Amino acid sequence: MYPNGINNLKEAFKFFPGIGEKTAVRMAFQILDMDKDQSTFLADAIKYAKEKTKRCKICNHISEDDICSICNSPTRNPDYLCIVGDPKDVFSIEEKGIYNGYYHVLSGLISSSNNLNPEDIRLDKLISRIEKNNFKEVIIAVKPCLEGEMTALYINNILSGMNITVSRLASGIPNGADMEYIDPITLERAFDNRRKIS
Amino acid sequence: MYPNGINNLKEAFKFFPGIGEKTAVRMAFQILDMDKDQSTFLADAIKYAKEKTKRCKICNHISEDDICSICNSPTRNPDYLCIVGDPKDVFSIEEKGIYNGYYHVLSGLISSSNNLNPEDIRLDKLISRIEKNNFKEVIIAVKPCLEGEMTALYINNILSGMNITVSRLASGIPNGADMEYIDPITLERAFDNRRKIS
C-alpha cells in the first residue's frame, strides 16, 4: 500500500525492540517531515556509530579506541574494580560522579533461562584481569535480580581464594519511595540487610 | 561522556517529535546492539525515502512518481473527490477499502494559531483541479477539530457557486465506545446530528 521508501523505513524501524507496525509507520512519516539535513545526519550517525564503536580490550566497555578513556585515565583509583553487566551501566554510574575506580563490563549475566554460561559472558577475561592487577576490592554492581545474584555468587566463589575484598551494591528501598509500591523481594532484602542506627 | 558515535545518534534521534534525551540514548544503544545488516538497511532506508519520495503533481499525495498510483488508476470512480489534510489519512482510508474515488491532500489545515492561511495549504490548487474536472461530489474528510471545521467551511463557501455536492464525514460516537469516555463536543455533535430510525 505504501510507496517503497515508506515500506522500507517501516520494516527498518521494526528492528528496534518494542517498536511495532503502528509506531514504525509513524516514524517513517516523521522521517519524511524532517529537514533533509536532519535525516542525512541521522542516517550517517547510524553508519558512523556502527563502524567506529568497538569494545575496550581491557574492560569490554564501549569505546572508539582500542583502550577506553577510563582504562586509559591515570587519575583513577587503582584499588577498585566495579563489575557491571552492560556498558550502559558504566555511563549511568559515571554520570553520578560517585565512583572513581575502574570498571569491567561482562557480556551479560549468567542465566539458565537464556542458556548463558560463565564462558558466554567472558568471566575468564575478568578473572585473568584481576589476577594481573592489584585491585583491593571488587565491587559487583550487576542488577539485583535472579541472574544478577547467580553471577555475583559465581564471581565471589572464584575470587574467594584470592586476597581481595568482594562486595555487592546494597539492595533495598530507594530514596523517597512509597512503601506501598515496594515489591516483596526488595522489602525482604531491606529487612534482611537492616543496619543498626549508631 | 558518551563516545562520539553514541552522542551523534542521541542528537539525531531527538529530531523525532516526542523523543527526549532518555529515549534517544536508549535507541542509540539499540543501534549498537543491532546486526550490521539491520543498521545499514535502516540508514539506507532513511536516505532512500528522503530522496525518492515526492508529492503527486495532481493530488499532492506522497508518491515515488510524478503522478501517484491512485491518480493514475483507471478503475477509480471519477465522480468523487475526497479531501484530506495529511497523506497519512489517504493510507488510512485506503486500508479500509471503503472508498473508490480520488483524493486531494491539503498541505495542512487553516489555523489562526499556527498562522496558516488558505494560500499556505494550497487551496488554489484544489479549486483549479475541481474546476477542470467533473466531480459530482466533494467529500471533506479533514479532522473534526477547530482547524478542520474552519477549513471545511472555507472550502464549502468557495464551491457553493459550482454545481457540485459538498459533504463532510459524519462526526459522532465511534463504534463500541463507552458513553462515559466521550468528550462533550463529540456528544453535542452526536445529539445535533441524530437521525430518525426509519
PDB file of N, CA, C and O in Angstrom, chain A residues 81-85 104-106 108-110 118 121-124 126-127 130 138-142 147-162 164-168:
ATOM      1  N   LEU A  81      37.695  -2.173  41.435  1.00  0.00           N
ATOM      2  CA  LEU A  81      37.182  -2.644  40.149  1.00  0.00           C
ATOM      3  C   LEU A  81      35.681  -2.869  40.298  1.00  0.00           C
ATOM      4  O   LEU A  81      35.248  -3.660  41.146  1.00  0.00           O
ATOM      5  N   CYS A  82      34.885  -2.186  39.507  1.00  0.00           N
ATOM      6  CA  CYS A  82      33.433  -2.308  39.583  1.00  0.00           C
ATOM      7  C   CYS A  82      32.941  -3.146  38.404  1.00  0.00           C
ATOM      8  O   CYS A  82      33.230  -2.832  37.245  1.00  0.00           O
ATOM      9  N   ILE A  83      32.201  -4.214  38.693  1.00  0.00           N
ATOM     10  CA  ILE A  83      31.757  -5.136  37.643  1.00  0.00           C
ATOM     11  C   ILE A  83      30.290  -4.868  37.303  1.00  0.00           C
ATOM     12  O   ILE A  83      29.423  -4.913  38.184  1.00  0.00           O
ATOM     13  N   VAL A  84      30.036  -4.578  36.036  1.00  0.00           N
ATOM     14  CA  VAL A  84      28.652  -4.332  35.595  1.00  0.00           C
ATOM     15  C   VAL A  84      28.298  -5.303  34.473  1.00  0.00           C
ATOM     16  O   VAL A  84      29.171  -5.948  33.890  1.00  0.00           O
ATOM     17  N   GLY A  85      27.003  -5.394  34.181  1.00  0.00           N
ATOM     18  CA  GLY A  85      26.539  -6.364  33.187  1.00  0.00           C
ATOM     19  C   GLY A  85      26.306  -5.759  31.819  1.00  0.00           C
ATOM     20  O   GLY A  85      26.006  -6.475  30.862  1.00  0.00           O
ATOM     21  N   HIS A 104      34.699  -3.233  34.867  1.00  0.00           N
ATOM     22  CA  HIS A 104      34.768  -4.359  33.940  1.00  0.00           C
ATOM     23  C   HIS A 104      33.342  -4.688  33.507  1.00  0.00           C
ATOM     24  O   HIS A 104      32.460  -4.873  34.342  1.00  0.00           O
ATOM     25  N   VAL A 105      33.121  -4.718  32.189  1.00  0.00           N
ATOM     26  CA  VAL A 105      31.784  -4.954  31.657  1.00  0.00           C
ATOM     27  C   VAL A 105      31.663  -6.409  31.216  1.00  0.00           C
ATOM     28  O   VAL A 105      32.376  -6.846  30.311  1.00  0.00           O
ATOM     29  N   LEU A 106      30.772  -7.155  31.862  1.00  0.00           N
ATOM     30  CA  LEU A 106      30.524  -8.534  31.436  1.00  0.00           C
ATOM     31  C   LEU A 106      29.688  -8.516  30.151  1.00  0.00           C
ATOM     32  O   LEU A 106      29.001  -7.542  29.861  1.00  0.00           O
ATOM     33  N   GLY A 108      26.847  -9.707  29.537  1.00  0.00           N
ATOM     34  CA  GLY A 108      25.563 -10.230  30.013  1.00  0.00           C
ATOM     35  C   GLY A 108      25.695 -10.831  31.400  1.00  0.00           C
ATOM     36  O   GLY A 108      26.695 -10.639  32.086  1.00  0.00           O
ATOM     37  N   LEU A 109      24.682 -11.565  31.826  1.00  0.00           N
ATOM     38  CA  LEU A 109      24.667 -12.200  33.149  1.00  0.00           C
ATOM     39  C   LEU A 109      24.430 -13.697  32.977  1.00  0.00           C
ATOM     40  O   LEU A 109      23.804 -14.126  32.002  1.00  0.00           O
ATOM     41  N   ILE A 110      24.927 -14.496  33.910  1.00  0.00           N
ATOM     42  CA  ILE A 110      24.675 -15.934  33.862  1.00  0.00           C
ATOM     43  C   ILE A 110      23.165 -16.160  33.939  1.00  0.00           C
ATOM     44  O   ILE A 110      22.494 -15.589  34.792  1.00  0.00           O
ATOM     45  N   PRO A 118      29.020 -19.173  32.311  1.00  0.00           N
ATOM     46  CA  PRO A 118      30.120 -18.264  32.656  1.00  0.00           C
ATOM     47  C   PRO A 118      31.031 -17.966  31.457  1.00  0.00           C
ATOM     48  O   PRO A 118      31.501 -16.838  31.302  1.00  0.00           O
ATOM     49  N   ILE A 121      29.656 -15.161  29.063  1.00  0.00           N
ATOM     50  CA  ILE A 121      29.739 -13.750  29.453  1.00  0.00           C
ATOM     51  C   ILE A 121      31.192 -13.346  29.734  1.00  0.00           C
ATOM     52  O   ILE A 121      31.462 -12.315  30.329  1.00  0.00           O
ATOM     53  N   ARG A 122      32.121 -14.184  29.262  1.00  0.00           N
ATOM     54  CA  ARG A 122      33.559 -13.899  29.308  1.00  0.00           C
ATOM     55  C   ARG A 122      34.081 -13.610  30.719  1.00  0.00           C
ATOM     56  O   ARG A 122      34.831 -12.654  30.935  1.00  0.00           O
ATOM     57  N   LEU A 123      33.699 -14.493  31.657  1.00  0.00           N
ATOM     58  CA  LEU A 123      34.222 -14.331  33.021  1.00  0.00           C
ATOM     59  C   LEU A 123      35.713 -14.637  33.076  1.00  0.00           C
ATOM     60  O   LEU A 123      36.429 -14.113  33.937  1.00  0.00           O
ATOM     61  N   ASP A 124      36.203 -15.466  32.120  1.00  0.00           N
ATOM     62  CA  ASP A 124      37.632 -15.793  32.078  1.00  0.00           C
ATOM     63  C   ASP A 124      38.474 -14.517  31.930  1.00  0.00           C
ATOM     64  O   ASP A 124      39.521 -14.364  32.565  1.00  0.00           O
ATOM     65  N   LEU A 126      37.657 -11.533  32.857  1.00  0.00           N
ATOM     66  CA  LEU A 126      37.615 -10.792  34.118  1.00  0.00           C
ATOM     67  C   LEU A 126      38.616 -11.368  35.112  1.00  0.00           C
ATOM     68  O   LEU A 126      39.395 -10.631  35.741  1.00  0.00           O
ATOM     69  N   ILE A 127      38.594 -12.702  35.252  1.00  0.00           N
ATOM     70  CA  ILE A 127      39.472 -13.351  36.239  1.00  0.00           C
ATOM     71  C   ILE A 127      40.941 -13.095  35.920  1.00  0.00           C
ATOM     72  O   ILE A 127      41.730 -12.719  36.795  1.00  0.00           O
ATOM     73  N   ILE A 130      41.903  -9.631  36.888  1.00  0.00           N
ATOM     74  CA  ILE A 130      42.065  -9.464  38.342  1.00  0.00           C
ATOM     75  C   ILE A 130      43.391 -10.070  38.807  1.00  0.00           C
ATOM     76  O   ILE A 130      44.101  -9.495  39.643  1.00  0.00           O
ATOM     77  N   VAL A 138      36.768  -5.724  44.728  1.00  0.00           N
ATOM     78  CA  VAL A 138      35.947  -5.892  43.531  1.00  0.00           C
ATOM     79  C   VAL A 138      34.500  -5.631  43.951  1.00  0.00           C
ATOM     80  O   VAL A 138      33.976  -6.299  44.840  1.00  0.00           O
ATOM     81  N   ILE A 139      33.883  -4.616  43.337  1.00  0.00           N
ATOM     82  CA  ILE A 139      32.503  -4.256  43.692  1.00  0.00           C
ATOM     83  C   ILE A 139      31.574  -4.795  42.611  1.00  0.00           C
ATOM     84  O   ILE A 139      31.628  -4.362  41.459  1.00  0.00           O
ATOM     85  N   ILE A 140      30.745  -5.763  42.976  1.00  0.00           N
ATOM     86  CA  ILE A 140      29.842  -6.339  41.976  1.00  0.00           C
ATOM     87  C   ILE A 140      28.582  -5.479  41.899  1.00  0.00           C
ATOM     88  O   ILE A 140      27.821  -5.374  42.867  1.00  0.00           O
ATOM     89  N   ALA A 141      28.384  -4.838  40.729  1.00  0.00           N
ATOM     90  CA  ALA A 141      27.268  -3.891  40.577  1.00  0.00           C
ATOM     91  C   ALA A 141      26.299  -4.373  39.500  1.00  0.00           C
ATOM     92  O   ALA A 141      25.673  -3.569  38.827  1.00  0.00           O
ATOM     93  N   VAL A 142      26.191  -5.707  39.355  1.00  0.00           N
ATOM     94  CA  VAL A 142      25.206  -6.190  38.377  1.00  0.00           C
ATOM     95  C   VAL A 142      23.805  -6.057  38.997  1.00  0.00           C
ATOM     96  O   VAL A 142      23.649  -5.962  40.207  1.00  0.00           O
ATOM     97  N   GLU A 147      19.343 -13.535  37.843  1.00  0.00           N
ATOM     98  CA  GLU A 147      20.566 -13.693  37.033  1.00  0.00           C
ATOM     99  C   GLU A 147      21.729 -12.927  37.666  1.00  0.00           C
ATOM    100  O   GLU A 147      22.860 -13.412  37.688  1.00  0.00           O
ATOM    101  N   GLY A 148      21.430 -11.732  38.194  1.00  0.00           N
ATOM    102  CA  GLY A 148      22.463 -10.925  38.828  1.00  0.00           C
ATOM    103  C   GLY A 148      23.024 -11.624  40.058  1.00  0.00           C
ATOM    104  O   GLY A 148      24.237 -11.659  40.275  1.00  0.00           O
ATOM    105  N   GLU A 149      22.122 -12.222  40.863  1.00  0.00           N
ATOM    106  CA  GLU A 149      22.571 -12.916  42.082  1.00  0.00           C
ATOM    107  C   GLU A 149      23.436 -14.120  41.730  1.00  0.00           C
ATOM    108  O   GLU A 149      24.463 -14.363  42.375  1.00  0.00           O
ATOM    109  N   MET A 150      23.002 -14.886  40.700  1.00  0.00           N
ATOM    110  CA  MET A 150      23.779 -16.061  40.277  1.00  0.00           C
ATOM    111  C   MET A 150      25.173 -15.645  39.827  1.00  0.00           C
ATOM    112  O   MET A 150      26.178 -16.267  40.188  1.00  0.00           O
ATOM    113  N   THR A 151      25.236 -14.578  39.044  1.00  0.00           N
ATOM    114  CA  THR A 151      26.512 -14.091  38.522  1.00  0.00           C
ATOM    115  C   THR A 151      27.406 -13.608  39.663  1.00  0.00           C
ATOM    116  O   THR A 151      28.608 -13.922  39.711  1.00  0.00           O
ATOM    117  N   ALA A 152      26.810 -12.868  40.613  1.00  0.00           N
ATOM    118  CA  ALA A 152      27.579 -12.344  41.747  1.00  0.00           C
ATOM    119  C   ALA A 152      28.143 -13.484  42.592  1.00  0.00           C
ATOM    120  O   ALA A 152      29.317 -13.477  42.984  1.00  0.00           O
ATOM    121  N   LEU A 153      27.298 -14.522  42.856  1.00  0.00           N
ATOM    122  CA  LEU A 153      27.750 -15.673  43.650  1.00  0.00           C
ATOM    123  C   LEU A 153      28.895 -16.388  42.964  1.00  0.00           C
ATOM    124  O   LEU A 153      29.884 -16.768  43.590  1.00  0.00           O
ATOM    125  N   TYR A 154      28.750 -16.583  41.648  1.00  0.00           N
ATOM    126  CA  TYR A 154      29.763 -17.293  40.873  1.00  0.00           C
ATOM    127  C   TYR A 154      31.111 -16.561  40.941  1.00  0.00           C
ATOM    128  O   TYR A 154      32.153 -17.167  41.198  1.00  0.00           O
ATOM    129  N   ILE A 155      31.059 -15.238  40.741  1.00  0.00           N
ATOM    130  CA  ILE A 155      32.300 -14.442  40.786  1.00  0.00           C
ATOM    131  C   ILE A 155      32.905 -14.503  42.188  1.00  0.00           C
ATOM    132  O   ILE A 155      34.112 -14.695  42.360  1.00  0.00           O
ATOM    133  N   ASN A 156      32.053 -14.389  43.206  1.00  0.00           N
ATOM    134  CA  ASN A 156      32.521 -14.425  44.590  1.00  0.00           C
ATOM    135  C   ASN A 156      33.232 -15.755  44.887  1.00  0.00           C
ATOM    136  O   ASN A 156      34.284 -15.783  45.535  1.00  0.00           O
ATOM    137  N   ASN A 157      32.658 -16.881  44.408  1.00  0.00           N
ATOM    138  CA  ASN A 157      33.270 -18.195  44.621  1.00  0.00           C
ATOM    139  C   ASN A 157      34.662 -18.274  44.017  1.00  0.00           C
ATOM    140  O   ASN A 157      35.603 -18.751  44.652  1.00  0.00           O
ATOM    141  N   ILE A 158      34.793 -17.793  42.787  1.00  0.00           N
ATOM    142  CA  ILE A 158      36.086 -17.865  42.104  1.00  0.00           C
ATOM    143  C   ILE A 158      37.128 -17.024  42.822  1.00  0.00           C
ATOM    144  O   ILE A 158      38.285 -17.419  42.972  1.00  0.00           O
ATOM    145  N   LEU A 159      36.691 -15.813  43.276  1.00  0.00           N
ATOM    146  CA  LEU A 159      37.658 -14.895  43.865  1.00  0.00           C
ATOM    147  C   LEU A 159      37.949 -15.196  45.338  1.00  0.00           C
ATOM    148  O   LEU A 159      38.846 -14.589  45.932  1.00  0.00           O
ATOM    149  N   SER A 160      37.196 -16.155  45.918  1.00  0.00           N
ATOM    150  CA  SER A 160      37.318 -16.379  47.361  1.00  0.00           C
ATOM    151  C   SER A 160      38.723 -16.836  47.767  1.00  0.00           C
ATOM    152  O   SER A 160      39.163 -16.590  48.876  1.00  0.00           O
ATOM    153  N   GLY A 161      39.448 -17.481  46.835  1.00  0.00           N
ATOM    154  CA  GLY A 161      40.803 -17.927  47.165  1.00  0.00           C
ATOM    155  C   GLY A 161      41.822 -16.803  47.135  1.00  0.00           C
ATOM    156  O   GLY A 161      42.919 -16.931  47.678  1.00  0.00           O
ATOM    157  N   MET A 162      41.468 -15.697  46.500  1.00  0.00           N
ATOM    158  CA  MET A 162      42.436 -14.609  46.356  1.00  0.00           C
ATOM    159  C   MET A 162      42.311 -13.628  47.524  1.00  0.00           C
ATOM    160  O   MET A 162      41.279 -13.514  48.152  1.00  0.00           O
ATOM    161  N   ILE A 164      41.430 -10.628  48.224  1.00  0.00           N
ATOM    162  CA  ILE A 164      40.741  -9.470  47.659  1.00  0.00           C
ATOM    163  C   ILE A 164      39.337  -9.378  48.272  1.00  0.00           C
ATOM    164  O   ILE A 164      38.690 -10.406  48.505  1.00  0.00           O
ATOM    165  N   THR A 165      38.900  -8.169  48.612  1.00  0.00           N
ATOM    166  CA  THR A 165      37.550  -7.987  49.137  1.00  0.00           C
ATOM    167  C   THR A 165      36.557  -8.023  47.978  1.00  0.00           C
ATOM    168  O   THR A 165      36.770  -7.366  46.968  1.00  0.00           O
ATOM    169  N   VAL A 166      35.496  -8.822  48.134  1.00  0.00           N
ATOM    170  CA  VAL A 166      34.448  -8.838  47.112  1.00  0.00           C
ATOM    171  C   VAL A 166      33.179  -8.278  47.746  1.00  0.00           C
ATOM    172  O   VAL A 166      32.728  -8.774  48.776  1.00  0.00           O
ATOM    173  N   SER A 167      32.613  -7.226  47.168  1.00  0.00           N
ATOM    174  CA  SER A 167      31.390  -6.654  47.738  1.00  0.00           C
ATOM    175  C   SER A 167      30.291  -6.575  46.674  1.00  0.00           C
ATOM    176  O   SER A 167      30.541  -6.752  45.488  1.00  0.00           O
ATOM    177  N   ARG A 168      29.095  -6.321  47.129  1.00  0.00           N
ATOM    178  CA  ARG A 168      27.934  -6.252  46.239  1.00  0.00           C
ATOM    179  C   ARG A 168      27.213  -4.956  46.586  1.00  0.00           C
ATOM    180  O   ARG A 168      27.070  -4.620  47.769  1.00  0.00           O
TER     181      ARG A 168
END
